[in-house]
Every structure is written in C-alpha cells, then in structure tokens.
Amino acid sequence: DFCLSRGLGDVYKRQLLNIPGVIGVGAGVCEAETVNASSTDNCILIYLSDTAATEVLNQLPASIEGFPVIISAGGPLSIDAL
C-alpha cells in the first residue's frame, strides 16, 4: 500500500476518522480526470456518512503529503463493498 510505504498510514487515518462524519479512509488509484493529472495517480479516499454536515468538507485537506484527496459521500460502508 503506497500510503504505508510513505509513512502516511495510521496517523492520518486516526486524525481523519476523528472528524465527525468521516466513516472511512483508504488509498487507491484514481483516474486522471478525477485528480486533474495527466495519468492515473495514487490518491487518498475519504468516505463520509450521508448525514455529514457541509462543515466537514471544510475540515478535509485537498491533499496529504502530495497525494490528492478524493471525497465520497453517501452512506454506510459494508464489507461486501470493499
């Protein structure tokens, strides 16, 4: 996992998960058009509950250690979705 190899793992996850409304944090490869890059890129994924307030968005970074942050809102996560 690229986040762990860069030392981004548990510290950032704990900080982000302490924000009310954040229900999950992960890492992945995002499409270029999603992150405004010229090719696919690694990114940080932040999942919000569907009841997360707009103020939550103001607390979330646009990037972490140079990796773009992609925010996904819309409900509970399930093991089947992972």
CSV table of C-alpha atoms in Angstrom, one decimal:
chain,number,residue,atom,x,y,z
A,1,ASP,CA,0.0,0.0,0.0
A,2,PHE,CA,1.6,3.3,-1.1
A,3,CYS,CA,0.4,5.2,1.9
A,4,LEU,CA,2.1,2.8,4.4
A,5,SER,CA,5.3,2.8,2.4
A,6,ARG,CA,5.4,6.6,2.6
A,7,GLY,CA,4.6,6.6,6.3
A,8,LEU,CA,1.1,8.0,5.8
A,9,GLY,CA,-0.8,5.1,7.3
A,10,ASP,CA,-2.2,5.1,10.8
A,11,VAL,CA,-1.5,8.7,11.9
A,12,TYR,CA,-3.5,10.3,9.1
A,13,LYS,CA,-6.2,7.7,9.3
A,14,ARG,CA,-6.7,8.3,13.0
A,15,GLN,CA,-6.8,12.1,12.5
A,16,LEU,CA,-9.3,11.8,9.7
A,17,LEU,CA,-11.5,9.3,11.4
A,18,ASN,CA,-11.8,11.6,14.4
A,19,ILE,CA,-13.6,14.1,12.3
A,20,PRO,CA,-17.4,13.7,12.8
A,21,GLY,CA,-19.0,12.3,9.6
A,22,VAL,CA,-15.8,10.6,8.3
A,23,ILE,CA,-16.6,6.9,8.2
A,24,GLY,CA,-13.7,5.5,6.3
A,25,VAL,CA,-10.2,6.3,4.9
A,26,GLY,CA,-8.4,4.4,2.2
A,27,ALA,CA,-5.9,4.6,-0.6
A,28,GLY,CA,-6.3,3.8,-4.2
A,29,VAL,CA,-5.6,4.6,-7.8
A,30,CYS,CA,-7.7,7.4,-9.2
A,31,GLU,CA,-8.5,8.2,-12.8
A,32,ALA,CA,-6.7,11.2,-14.3
A,33,GLU,CA,-9.8,13.3,-14.8
A,34,THR,CA,-10.7,12.8,-11.1
A,35,VAL,CA,-7.4,14.2,-9.8
A,36,ASN,CA,-6.6,16.6,-12.6
A,37,ALA,CA,-3.5,14.7,-13.6
A,38,SER,CA,-2.2,13.6,-16.9
A,39,SER,CA,-2.3,9.9,-16.0
A,40,THR,CA,-3.7,7.6,-13.3
A,41,ASP,CA,-2.4,8.6,-9.9
A,42,ASN,CA,-2.4,7.3,-6.3
A,43,CYS,CA,-4.9,9.1,-4.1
A,44,ILE,CA,-6.3,9.1,-0.6
A,45,LEU,CA,-10.0,8.2,-0.4
A,46,ILE,CA,-12.2,9.7,2.4
A,47,TYR,CA,-15.7,8.3,2.9
A,48,LEU,CA,-18.3,10.5,4.5
A,49,SER,CA,-21.6,9.4,6.0
A,50,ASP,CA,-24.7,10.6,4.2
A,51,THR,CA,-25.5,12.7,7.2
A,52,ALA,CA,-22.2,14.5,7.3
A,53,ALA,CA,-22.6,18.3,7.5
A,54,THR,CA,-21.2,20.6,5.0
A,55,GLU,CA,-18.7,21.9,7.6
A,56,VAL,CA,-17.0,18.5,7.4
A,57,LEU,CA,-15.8,19.3,3.9
A,58,ASN,CA,-14.0,22.4,5.2
A,59,GLN,CA,-12.0,20.3,7.6
A,60,LEU,CA,-10.7,17.9,5.0
A,61,PRO,CA,-7.4,18.5,3.2
A,62,ALA,CA,-7.2,18.7,-0.6
A,63,SER,CA,-4.1,16.6,-0.5
A,64,ILE,CA,-2.0,14.7,2.0
A,65,GLU,CA,1.8,14.5,1.5
A,66,GLY,CA,1.3,15.3,-2.1
A,67,PHE,CA,-1.4,12.7,-2.8
A,68,PRO,CA,-4.8,14.1,-3.9
A,69,VAL,CA,-7.7,13.5,-1.6
A,70,ILE,CA,-11.0,12.2,-3.2
A,71,ILE,CA,-14.1,12.6,-1.1
A,72,SER,CA,-17.0,10.2,-1.4
A,73,ALA,CA,-20.3,10.8,0.4
A,74,GLY,CA,-23.3,8.6,0.6
A,75,GLY,CA,-23.8,6.2,3.4
A,76,PRO,CA,-22.5,3.3,5.4
A,77,LEU,CA,-19.7,1.1,4.1
A,78,SER,CA,-20.2,-2.7,4.0
A,79,ILE,CA,-17.6,-5.4,3.9
A,80,ASP,CA,-19.1,-6.5,0.6
A,81,ALA,CA,-18.3,-3.1,-0.9
A,82,LEU,CA,-14.6,-3.4,0.0
